[in-house]
Coordinates of C-alpha atoms and ligand atoms in Angstrom, one line a residue:
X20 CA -65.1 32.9 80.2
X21 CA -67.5 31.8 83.4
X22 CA -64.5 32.4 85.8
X23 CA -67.2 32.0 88.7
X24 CA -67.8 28.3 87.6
X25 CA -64.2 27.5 86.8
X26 CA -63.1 29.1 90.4
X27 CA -65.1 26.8 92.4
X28 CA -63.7 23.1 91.3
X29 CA -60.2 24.8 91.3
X30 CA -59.4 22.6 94.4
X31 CA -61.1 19.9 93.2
X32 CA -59.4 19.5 89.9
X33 CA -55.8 21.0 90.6
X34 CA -53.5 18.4 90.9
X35 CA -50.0 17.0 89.8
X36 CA -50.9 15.8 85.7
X37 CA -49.3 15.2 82.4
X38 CA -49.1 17.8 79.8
X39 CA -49.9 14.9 77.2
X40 CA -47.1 16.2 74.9
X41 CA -47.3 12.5 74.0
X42 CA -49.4 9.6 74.4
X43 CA -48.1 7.3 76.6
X44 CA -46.8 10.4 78.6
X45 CA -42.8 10.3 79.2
X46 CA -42.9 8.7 82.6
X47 CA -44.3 5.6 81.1
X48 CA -41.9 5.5 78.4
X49 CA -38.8 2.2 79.4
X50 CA -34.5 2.9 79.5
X51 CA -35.0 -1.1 78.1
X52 CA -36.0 0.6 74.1
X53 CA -32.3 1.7 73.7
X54 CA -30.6 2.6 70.3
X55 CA -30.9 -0.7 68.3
X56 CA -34.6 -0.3 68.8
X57 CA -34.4 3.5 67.9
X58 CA -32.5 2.2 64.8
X59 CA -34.9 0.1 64.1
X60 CA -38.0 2.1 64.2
X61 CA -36.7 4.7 62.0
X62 CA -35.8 2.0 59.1
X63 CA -39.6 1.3 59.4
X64 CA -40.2 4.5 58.0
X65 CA -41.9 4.4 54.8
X66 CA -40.7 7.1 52.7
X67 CA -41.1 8.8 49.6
X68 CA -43.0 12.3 49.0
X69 CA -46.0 11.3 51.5
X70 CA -44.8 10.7 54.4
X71 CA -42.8 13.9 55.3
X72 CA -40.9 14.4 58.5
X73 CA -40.8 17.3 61.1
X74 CA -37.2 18.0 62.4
X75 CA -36.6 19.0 65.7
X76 CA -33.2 19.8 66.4
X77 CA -32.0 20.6 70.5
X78 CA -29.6 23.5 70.6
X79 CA -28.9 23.5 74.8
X80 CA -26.6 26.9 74.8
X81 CA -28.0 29.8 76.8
X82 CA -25.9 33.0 77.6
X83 CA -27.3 32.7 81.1
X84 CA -29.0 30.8 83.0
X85 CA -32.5 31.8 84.1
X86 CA -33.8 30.6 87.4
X87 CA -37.2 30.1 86.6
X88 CA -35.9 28.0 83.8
X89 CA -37.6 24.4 83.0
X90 CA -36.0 23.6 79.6
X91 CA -32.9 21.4 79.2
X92 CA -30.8 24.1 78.9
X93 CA -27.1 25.2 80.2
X94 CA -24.9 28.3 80.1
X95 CA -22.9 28.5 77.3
X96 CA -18.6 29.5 77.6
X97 CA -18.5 30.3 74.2
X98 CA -18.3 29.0 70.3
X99 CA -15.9 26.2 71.2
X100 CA -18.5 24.0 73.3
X101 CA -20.9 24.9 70.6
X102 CA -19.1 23.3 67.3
X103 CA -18.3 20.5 69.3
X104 CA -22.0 19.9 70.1
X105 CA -22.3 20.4 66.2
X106 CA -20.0 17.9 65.5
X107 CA -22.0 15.2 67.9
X108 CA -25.3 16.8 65.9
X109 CA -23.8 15.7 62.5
X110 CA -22.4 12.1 63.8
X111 CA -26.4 11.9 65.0
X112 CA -27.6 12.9 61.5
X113 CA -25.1 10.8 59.5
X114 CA -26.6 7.6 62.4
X115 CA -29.8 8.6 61.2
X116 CA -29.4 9.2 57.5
X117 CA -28.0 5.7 57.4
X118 CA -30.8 4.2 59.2
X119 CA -33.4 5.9 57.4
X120 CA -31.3 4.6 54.1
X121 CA -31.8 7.9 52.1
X122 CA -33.3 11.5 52.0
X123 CA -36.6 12.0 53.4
X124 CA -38.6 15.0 52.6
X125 CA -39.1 17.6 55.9
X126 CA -41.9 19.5 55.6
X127 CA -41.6 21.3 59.5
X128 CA -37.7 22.1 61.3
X129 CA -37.9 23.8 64.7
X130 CA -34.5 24.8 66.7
X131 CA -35.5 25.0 70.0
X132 CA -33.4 25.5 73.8
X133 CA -31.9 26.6 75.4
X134 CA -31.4 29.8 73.0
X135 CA -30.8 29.0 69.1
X136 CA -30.0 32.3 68.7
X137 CA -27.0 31.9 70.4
X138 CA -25.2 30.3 67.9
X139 CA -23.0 32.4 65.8
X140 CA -23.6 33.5 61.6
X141 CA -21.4 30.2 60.9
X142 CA -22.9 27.7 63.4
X143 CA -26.1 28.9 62.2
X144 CA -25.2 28.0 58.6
X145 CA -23.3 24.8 59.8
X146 CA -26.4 23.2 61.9
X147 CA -29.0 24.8 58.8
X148 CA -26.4 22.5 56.3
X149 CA -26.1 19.5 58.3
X150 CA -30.3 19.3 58.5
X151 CA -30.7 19.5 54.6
X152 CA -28.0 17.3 53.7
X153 CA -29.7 14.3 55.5
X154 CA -33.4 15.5 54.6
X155 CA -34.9 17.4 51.5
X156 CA -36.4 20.3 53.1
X157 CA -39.4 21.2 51.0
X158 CA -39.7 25.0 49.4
X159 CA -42.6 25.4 51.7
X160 CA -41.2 23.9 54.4
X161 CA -42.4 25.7 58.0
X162 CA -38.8 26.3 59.3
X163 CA -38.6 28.0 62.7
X164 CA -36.5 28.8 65.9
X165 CA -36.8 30.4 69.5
X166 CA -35.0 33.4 69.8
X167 CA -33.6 35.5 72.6
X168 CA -34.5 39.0 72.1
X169 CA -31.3 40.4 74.4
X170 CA -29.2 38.3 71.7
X171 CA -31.3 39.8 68.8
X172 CA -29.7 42.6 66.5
X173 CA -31.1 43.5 62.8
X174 CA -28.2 41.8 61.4
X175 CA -29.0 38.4 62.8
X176 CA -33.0 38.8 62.1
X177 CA -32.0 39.4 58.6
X178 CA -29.0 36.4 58.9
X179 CA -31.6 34.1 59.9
X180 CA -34.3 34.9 57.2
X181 CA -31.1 34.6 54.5
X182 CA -31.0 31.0 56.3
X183 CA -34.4 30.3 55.3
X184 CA -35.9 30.6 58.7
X185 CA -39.7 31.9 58.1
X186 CA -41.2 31.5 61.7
X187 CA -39.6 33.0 64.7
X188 CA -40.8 32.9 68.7
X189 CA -39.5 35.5 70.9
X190 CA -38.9 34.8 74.5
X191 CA -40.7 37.6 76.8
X192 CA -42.2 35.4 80.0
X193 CA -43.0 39.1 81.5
X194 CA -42.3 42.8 80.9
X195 CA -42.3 43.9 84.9
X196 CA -38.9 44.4 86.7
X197 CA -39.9 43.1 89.6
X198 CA -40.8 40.1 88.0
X199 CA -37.5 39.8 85.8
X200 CA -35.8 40.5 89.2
X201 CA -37.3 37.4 90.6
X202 CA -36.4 35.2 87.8
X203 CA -32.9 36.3 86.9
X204 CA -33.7 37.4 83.7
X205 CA -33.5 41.3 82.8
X206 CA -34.8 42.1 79.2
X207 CA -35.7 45.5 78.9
X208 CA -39.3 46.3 76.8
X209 CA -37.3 48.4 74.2
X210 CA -35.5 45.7 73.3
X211 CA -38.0 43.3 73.1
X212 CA -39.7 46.3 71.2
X213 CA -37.0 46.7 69.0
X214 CA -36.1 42.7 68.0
X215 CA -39.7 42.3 67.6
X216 CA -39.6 45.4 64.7
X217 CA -36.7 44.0 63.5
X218 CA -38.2 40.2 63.1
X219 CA -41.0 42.0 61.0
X220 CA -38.4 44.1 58.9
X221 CA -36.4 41.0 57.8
X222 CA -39.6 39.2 56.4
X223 CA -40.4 36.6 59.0
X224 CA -43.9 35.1 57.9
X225 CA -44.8 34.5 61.5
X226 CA -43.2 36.2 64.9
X227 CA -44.9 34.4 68.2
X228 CA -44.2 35.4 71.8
X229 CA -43.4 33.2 74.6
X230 CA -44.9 34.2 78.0
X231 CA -45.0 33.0 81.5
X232 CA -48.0 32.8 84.4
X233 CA -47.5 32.0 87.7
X234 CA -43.9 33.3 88.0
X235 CA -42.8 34.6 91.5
X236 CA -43.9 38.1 92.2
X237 CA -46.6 38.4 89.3
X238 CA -49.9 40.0 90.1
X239 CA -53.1 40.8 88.3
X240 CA -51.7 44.5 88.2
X241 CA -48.1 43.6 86.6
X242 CA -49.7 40.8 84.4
X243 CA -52.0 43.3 82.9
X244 CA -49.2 45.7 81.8
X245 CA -47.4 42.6 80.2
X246 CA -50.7 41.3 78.2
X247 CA -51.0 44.8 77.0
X248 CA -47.2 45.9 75.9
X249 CA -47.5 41.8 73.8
X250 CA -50.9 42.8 72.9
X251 CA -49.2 46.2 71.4
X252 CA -46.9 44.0 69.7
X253 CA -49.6 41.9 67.8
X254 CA -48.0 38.9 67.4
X255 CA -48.9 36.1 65.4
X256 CA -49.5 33.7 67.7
X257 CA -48.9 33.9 72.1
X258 CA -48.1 30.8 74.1
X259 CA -49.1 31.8 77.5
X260 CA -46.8 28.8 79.5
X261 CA -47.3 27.3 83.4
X262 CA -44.6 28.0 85.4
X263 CA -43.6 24.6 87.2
X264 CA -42.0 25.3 90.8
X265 CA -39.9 21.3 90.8
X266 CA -36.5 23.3 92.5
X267 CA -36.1 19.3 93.5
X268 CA -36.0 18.2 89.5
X269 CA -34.4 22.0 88.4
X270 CA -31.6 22.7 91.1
X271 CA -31.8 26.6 89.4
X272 CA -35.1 27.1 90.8
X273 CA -33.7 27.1 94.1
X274 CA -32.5 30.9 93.4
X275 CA -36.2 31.6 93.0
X276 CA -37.7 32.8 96.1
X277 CA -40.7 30.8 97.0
X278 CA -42.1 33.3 99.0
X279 CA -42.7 35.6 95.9
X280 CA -44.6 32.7 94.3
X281 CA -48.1 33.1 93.9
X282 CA -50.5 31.0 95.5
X283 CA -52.7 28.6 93.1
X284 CA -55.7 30.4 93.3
X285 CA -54.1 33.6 91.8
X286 CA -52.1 31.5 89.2
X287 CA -55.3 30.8 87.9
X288 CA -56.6 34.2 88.3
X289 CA -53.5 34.8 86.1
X290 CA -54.3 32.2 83.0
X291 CA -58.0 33.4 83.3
X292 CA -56.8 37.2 82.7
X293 CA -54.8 35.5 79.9
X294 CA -57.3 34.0 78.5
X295 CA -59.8 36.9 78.9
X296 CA -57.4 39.7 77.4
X297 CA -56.1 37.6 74.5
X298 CA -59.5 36.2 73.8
X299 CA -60.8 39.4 74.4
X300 CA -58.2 41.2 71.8
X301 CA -59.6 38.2 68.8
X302 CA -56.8 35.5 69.4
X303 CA -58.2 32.1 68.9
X304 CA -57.8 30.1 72.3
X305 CA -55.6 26.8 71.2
X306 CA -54.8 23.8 73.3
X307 CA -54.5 24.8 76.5
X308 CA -51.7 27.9 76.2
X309 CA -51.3 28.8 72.8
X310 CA -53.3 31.6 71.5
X311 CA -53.5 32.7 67.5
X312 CA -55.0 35.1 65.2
X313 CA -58.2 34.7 63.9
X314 CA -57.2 33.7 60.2
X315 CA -53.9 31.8 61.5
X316 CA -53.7 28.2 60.5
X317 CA -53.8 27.0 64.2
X318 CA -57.1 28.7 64.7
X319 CA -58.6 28.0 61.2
X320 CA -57.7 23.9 61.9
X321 CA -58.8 24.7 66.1
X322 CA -62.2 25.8 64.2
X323 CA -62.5 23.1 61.7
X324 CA -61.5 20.7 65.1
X325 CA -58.6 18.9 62.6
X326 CA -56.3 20.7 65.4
X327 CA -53.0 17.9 65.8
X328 CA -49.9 18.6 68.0
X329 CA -46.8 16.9 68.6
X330 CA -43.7 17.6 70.3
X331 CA -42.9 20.7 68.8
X332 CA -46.3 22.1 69.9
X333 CA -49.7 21.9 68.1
X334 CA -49.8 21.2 64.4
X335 CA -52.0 21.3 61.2
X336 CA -50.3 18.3 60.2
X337 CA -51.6 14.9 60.9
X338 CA -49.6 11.9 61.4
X339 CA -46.2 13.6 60.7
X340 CA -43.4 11.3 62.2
X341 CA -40.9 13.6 64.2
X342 CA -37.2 13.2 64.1
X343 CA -35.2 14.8 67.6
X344 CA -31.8 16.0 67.4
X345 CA -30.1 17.1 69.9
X346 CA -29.4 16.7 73.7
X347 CA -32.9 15.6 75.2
X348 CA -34.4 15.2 71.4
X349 CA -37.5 13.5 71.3
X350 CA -38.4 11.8 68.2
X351 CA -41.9 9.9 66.9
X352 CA -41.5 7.2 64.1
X353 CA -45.5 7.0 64.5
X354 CA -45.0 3.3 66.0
X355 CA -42.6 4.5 68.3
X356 CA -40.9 7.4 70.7
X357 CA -37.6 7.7 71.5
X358 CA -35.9 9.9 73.4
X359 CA -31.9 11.4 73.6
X360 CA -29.9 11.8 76.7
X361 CA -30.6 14.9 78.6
X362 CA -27.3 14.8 80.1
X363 CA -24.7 17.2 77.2
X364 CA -21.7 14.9 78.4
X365 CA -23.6 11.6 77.7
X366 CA -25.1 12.9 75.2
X367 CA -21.9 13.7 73.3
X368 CA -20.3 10.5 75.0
X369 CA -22.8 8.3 72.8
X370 CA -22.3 9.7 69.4
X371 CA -18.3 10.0 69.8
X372 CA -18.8 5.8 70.7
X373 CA -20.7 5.5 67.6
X374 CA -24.3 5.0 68.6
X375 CA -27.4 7.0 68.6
X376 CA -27.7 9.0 72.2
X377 CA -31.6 6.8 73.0
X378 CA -31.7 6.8 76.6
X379 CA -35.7 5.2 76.9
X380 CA -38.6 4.9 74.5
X381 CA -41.8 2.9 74.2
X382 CA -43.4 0.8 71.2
X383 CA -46.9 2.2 70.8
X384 CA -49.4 -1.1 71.1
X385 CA -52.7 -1.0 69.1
X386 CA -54.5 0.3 72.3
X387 CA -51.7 2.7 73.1
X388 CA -52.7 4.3 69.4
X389 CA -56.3 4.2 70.1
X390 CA -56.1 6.6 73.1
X391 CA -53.7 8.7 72.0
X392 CA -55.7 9.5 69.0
X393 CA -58.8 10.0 71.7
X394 CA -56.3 12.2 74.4
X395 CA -54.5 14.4 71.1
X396 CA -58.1 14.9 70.1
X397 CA -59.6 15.9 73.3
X398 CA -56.1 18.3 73.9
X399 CA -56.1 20.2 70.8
X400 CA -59.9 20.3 69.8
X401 CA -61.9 19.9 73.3
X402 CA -64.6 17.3 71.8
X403 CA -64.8 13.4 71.4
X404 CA -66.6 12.4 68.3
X405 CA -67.6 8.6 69.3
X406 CA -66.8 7.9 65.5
X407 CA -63.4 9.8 65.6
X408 CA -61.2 6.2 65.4
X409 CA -64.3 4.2 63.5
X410 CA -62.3 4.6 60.2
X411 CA -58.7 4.6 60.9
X412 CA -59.1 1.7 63.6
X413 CA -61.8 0.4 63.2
X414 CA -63.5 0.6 66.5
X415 CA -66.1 3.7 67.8
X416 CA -65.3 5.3 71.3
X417 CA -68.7 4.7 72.4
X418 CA -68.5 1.1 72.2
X419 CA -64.9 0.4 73.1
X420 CA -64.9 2.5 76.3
X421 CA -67.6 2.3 77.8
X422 CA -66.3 2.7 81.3
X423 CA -64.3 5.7 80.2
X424 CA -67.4 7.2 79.7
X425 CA -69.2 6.4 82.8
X426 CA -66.5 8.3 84.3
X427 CA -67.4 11.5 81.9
X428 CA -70.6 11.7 84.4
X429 CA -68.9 13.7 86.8
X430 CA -67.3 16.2 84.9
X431 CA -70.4 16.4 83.2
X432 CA -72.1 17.4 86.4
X433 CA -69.6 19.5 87.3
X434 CA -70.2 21.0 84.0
X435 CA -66.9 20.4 82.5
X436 CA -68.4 18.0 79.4
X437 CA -71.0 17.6 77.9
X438 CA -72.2 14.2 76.8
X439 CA -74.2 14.4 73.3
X440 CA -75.4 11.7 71.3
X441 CA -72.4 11.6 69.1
X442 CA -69.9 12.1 71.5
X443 CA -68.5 14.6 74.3
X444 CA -67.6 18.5 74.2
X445 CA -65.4 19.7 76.3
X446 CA -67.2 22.7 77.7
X447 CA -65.9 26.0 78.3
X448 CA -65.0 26.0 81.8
X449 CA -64.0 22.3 81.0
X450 CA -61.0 23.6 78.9
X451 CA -59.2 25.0 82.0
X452 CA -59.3 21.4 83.1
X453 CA -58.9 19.2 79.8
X454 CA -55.8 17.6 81.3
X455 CA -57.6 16.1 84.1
X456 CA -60.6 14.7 81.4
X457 CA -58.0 13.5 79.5
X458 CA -56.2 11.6 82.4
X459 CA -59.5 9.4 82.7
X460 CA -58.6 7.7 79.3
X461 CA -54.9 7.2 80.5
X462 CA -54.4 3.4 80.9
X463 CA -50.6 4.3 82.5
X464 CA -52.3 6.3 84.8
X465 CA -50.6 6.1 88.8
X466 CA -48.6 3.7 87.2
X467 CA -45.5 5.4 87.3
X468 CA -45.5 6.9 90.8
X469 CA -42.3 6.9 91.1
X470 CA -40.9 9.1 88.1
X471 CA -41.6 12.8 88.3
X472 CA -45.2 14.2 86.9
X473 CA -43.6 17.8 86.0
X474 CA -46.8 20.1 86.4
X475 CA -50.2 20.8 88.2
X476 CA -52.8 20.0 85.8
X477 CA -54.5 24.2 86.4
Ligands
SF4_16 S1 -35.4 30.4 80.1 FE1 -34.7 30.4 78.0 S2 -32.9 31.8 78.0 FE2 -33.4 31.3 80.2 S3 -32.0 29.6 80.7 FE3 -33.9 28.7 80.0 S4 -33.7 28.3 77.8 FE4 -32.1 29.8 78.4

C-alpha cells in the first residue's frame, strides 16, 4: 500500500459521503412511496426458480447497549418483547406472502442487529419457520446471522447449525481493555477464543469477524494486538468497519468520550495498518472493509471483477431482489427500495393496523439504474469498463457521461484513477477514496442537505 501517496490528499478527500449501500443513497429516498407502493413493487416480482430472493430479516434485541453503537438496535428486557416482535415479523411475512401471491425461492437469509443471538432455542426456530413458510429456501441456500460472542455457548453454536445456519459473523470491534472500556462493551479474548472454536466445532461453513477502526482510545500499538489475536483466529472473511462519531443522530454515543477519539489522520493510520496486516496475512482486500481468503467466493468474484453487493453486504449474486424484515428492514424489488420504520413502537404499530411498516422508498428511473450499475461497479470492483452497461442498457459510459469523465481528470492527477482506453481503474491509493470517485457520478448529490450523510468518506 503507498501510504505516503494516500497520506497526502487525506485532507483533500476526507469529507462527509455515502457509503453507497444503495444507489440512490437513503437520503434521497421519499416518506411519499408508502406501503401501497411497497405492495405494489413486490407483486411486480417475477417469480419462479430464476429470480431468487435474498431475505434479510431485522432482529433489534441486544443484551446491552454499546455506546459506540450505530445499528438500529435497543436493549432487550427479556423473551416477552421478543415474541411479540415475532408476532409483528409473521403479520409482515403473511403481508408479504400475499403480495408476492406464492412461494418464492431464497437463495441468501441474513439475521442481522441488534444481536440474533439473543433470541432464545424457540424464537430461533419460530423466526427460522416463519421465513421458510413464506419462501422456499433452497438446499444451498447461504443462511447466516451475526452473533454475540458473550451470548455464545457450544450448545447454541451447535442449536444454530441444527437450524440450518451455515455462515456465522462474530462481533469483536477490538480485543484491548482500554478500548472495550471506552465503548461499553467488555468481551474478554477467551471468550471470543472460545465461541470462535466452538463456531468451527458445530460445522459452520464460514465464521467472519466484525471489527472496528477509529474507536475512542485505539492506537497503532492496541490495534496491532487486535489484528493479530483475529489474525490467530483465521477467519474466513474480516470486515474492518468506520466508526461514525453522529452522538447528535445516536444519543448512546454521548457516553463515548470524545476526547479519547482519535484524530482523522490516525484513523487512517488505523485502516491502512488494516489493510497492510490483513493484506499482508493473504486476505483479498474487498470493497472498501471487508477482507477474505484467497480461495473465498468474495475474493475469487473481487478477482474476476463480477464483485455485486447489496444491503446485506457484498455479493456474488447479481441482480438478486432483497426482501427486509424487520424494524428498519430495507428491501430491493430491483425497480424499487423500500424501507421499514426504524422506530420498534411504529414499527409494531403498522403491522398490528394491518399494513406493511414502509416508512419512504424511491422508484428507480432508467437513469437512476444506469449509475447505480456504474457506482456498485466502481464500489465492489474499483474499475469502469466504458462497455459495462452497453449490453444490459444499451448505452456505453464513455458516450453517455461524458462530463462524468472530465471530472475523472483530477483524481487521475492525483493518481487516484487511471483513465485507459476502455475505461477507468481505480488505482491503489484511489481505493482508500472510491467513495469520493463514486460521488462524481451521483446525480442526487448536495441534494439532500438537509438529511444526515452518516460517515466521512476516509
Ligand atoms: S454494537 Fe452490537 S451488541 Fe452492541 S448494542 Fe449495537 S448491535 Fe448490540
Amino acid at each position: 500500500v503507498n501510504t505516503r501517496a494516500a497520506f497526502s490528499l487525506l485532507k483533500k478527500y476526507d469529507k462527509a459521503g455515502p457509503r453507497y449501500t444503495s444507489y440512490p443513497t437513503v437520503p434521497a429516498w421519499s416518506s411519499e412511496f408508502d406501503h401501497e407502493a411497497y405492495r405494489n413493487a413486490l407483486a411486480r416480482l417475477p417469480r419462479g426458480r430464476r429470480t431468487p430472493l435474498s431475505i434479510y430479516l431485522h432482529l433489534p434485541f441486544c443484551a446491552k447497549r454499546c455506546h459506540y453503537c450505530g445499528c438500529n438496535a435497543v436493549q432487550g428486557d427479556g423473551s416477552k418483547s421478543v415474541d411479540s416482535y415475532l408476532d409483528c415479523v409473521e403479520r409482515e411475512l403473511e403481508l408479504i406472502g400475499d403480495a408476492l401471491g406464492g412461494p418464492s425461492p431464497a437463495t441468501h437469509v441474513h439475521w442481522g442487529g441488534g444481536t440474533p443471538n439473543y433470541l432464545n432455542e424457540s424464537q430461533i426456530h419460530r423466526a427460522r419457520r416463519l421465513i421458510s413458510e413464506t419462501f422456499s429456501v433452497t438446499d444451498d441456500a447461504e443462511i447466516s446471522l451475526e452473533a454475540d460472542p458473550r451470548l455464545g455457548t457450544a450448545e447454541q453454536a451447535a442449536m444454530l447449525r441444527q437450524a440450518g445456519f451455515n455462515r456465522i459473523s462474530l462481533g469483536v470491534q477490538d480485543v484491548d481493555a482500554a478500548v472495550q472500556r471506552a465503548i461499553g462493551r467488555n468481551q474478554s479474548e477467551g471468550r471470543t477464543r472460545r465461541f470462535y472454536r466452538e463456531c468451527r466445532e458445530a460445522g459452520f461453513e464460514s465464521v467472519n469477524i466484525d471489527l472496528v477502526y477509529g474507536l475512542p482510545a485505539q492506537t497503532a500499538d492496541s490495534f496491532s494486538r487486535t489484528l493479530e489475536a483475529v489474525l490467530d483466529l483465521s477467519p474466513d472473511r474480516i470486515a474492518c468497519f468506520s466508526y461514525a462519531h453522529v452522538p447528535w443522530i445516536r444519543s448512546n454515543q454521548n457516553a463515548i468520550d470524545a476526547g479519547l477519539l482519535p484524530s482523522a489522520q490516525d484513523k487512517f493510520s488505523l485502516f491502512v495498518q488494516a489493510v497492510t496486516a490483513l493484506t499482508g496475512a493473504g486476505y483479498e482486500w474487498i470493497g472498501i472493509d471487508h477482507f477474505a481468503k484467497a480461495g473465498d467466493d468474495l475474493a475469487e468474484a473481487y478477482r474476476a471483477r463480477v464483485l455485486h453487493r447489496n444491503f446485506m453486504g457484498y455479493t456474488t449474486d447479481e441482480g438478486a431482489a432483497m426482501v427486509g424484515l424487520g424494524m428498519s428492514g430495507i428491501s430491493d424489488t430491483l425497480d424499487c427500495f423500500a424501507q421499514n420504520s426504524s422506530d420498534l413502537a411504529e414499527y409494531q404499530r403498522a403491522l398490528k393496523g394491518g399494513a406493511l411498516p414502509t416508512v419512504r422508498g424511491h422508484a428507480l428511473t432508467a437513469e437512476d439504474r444506469l449509475r447505480r450499475a456504474v457506482i456498485t461497479h466502481l464500489m465492489c470492483n474499483m474499475e469502469l469498463p466504458f462497455d459495462l452497461t452497453a449490453t444490459r442498457f444499451g448505452v456505453r459510459i464513455d458516450e453517455k457521461f461524458k462530463d462524468e469523465i472530465e471530472r475523472m481528470r483530477t483524481f487521475a492527477d492525483d493518481g487516484l484513477v487511471a483513465i485507459e482506453p476502455e475505461g477507468l481503474r481505480v488505482t491503489e491509493t484511489g481505493r482508500f477514496f472510491v467513495r469520493n470517485i463514486c460521488m462524481e457520478w451521483d446525480s442526487y448529490m448536495g441534494k439532500s442537505a438537509d438529511r444526515p450523510v452518516f460517515s466521512r468518506t476516509v
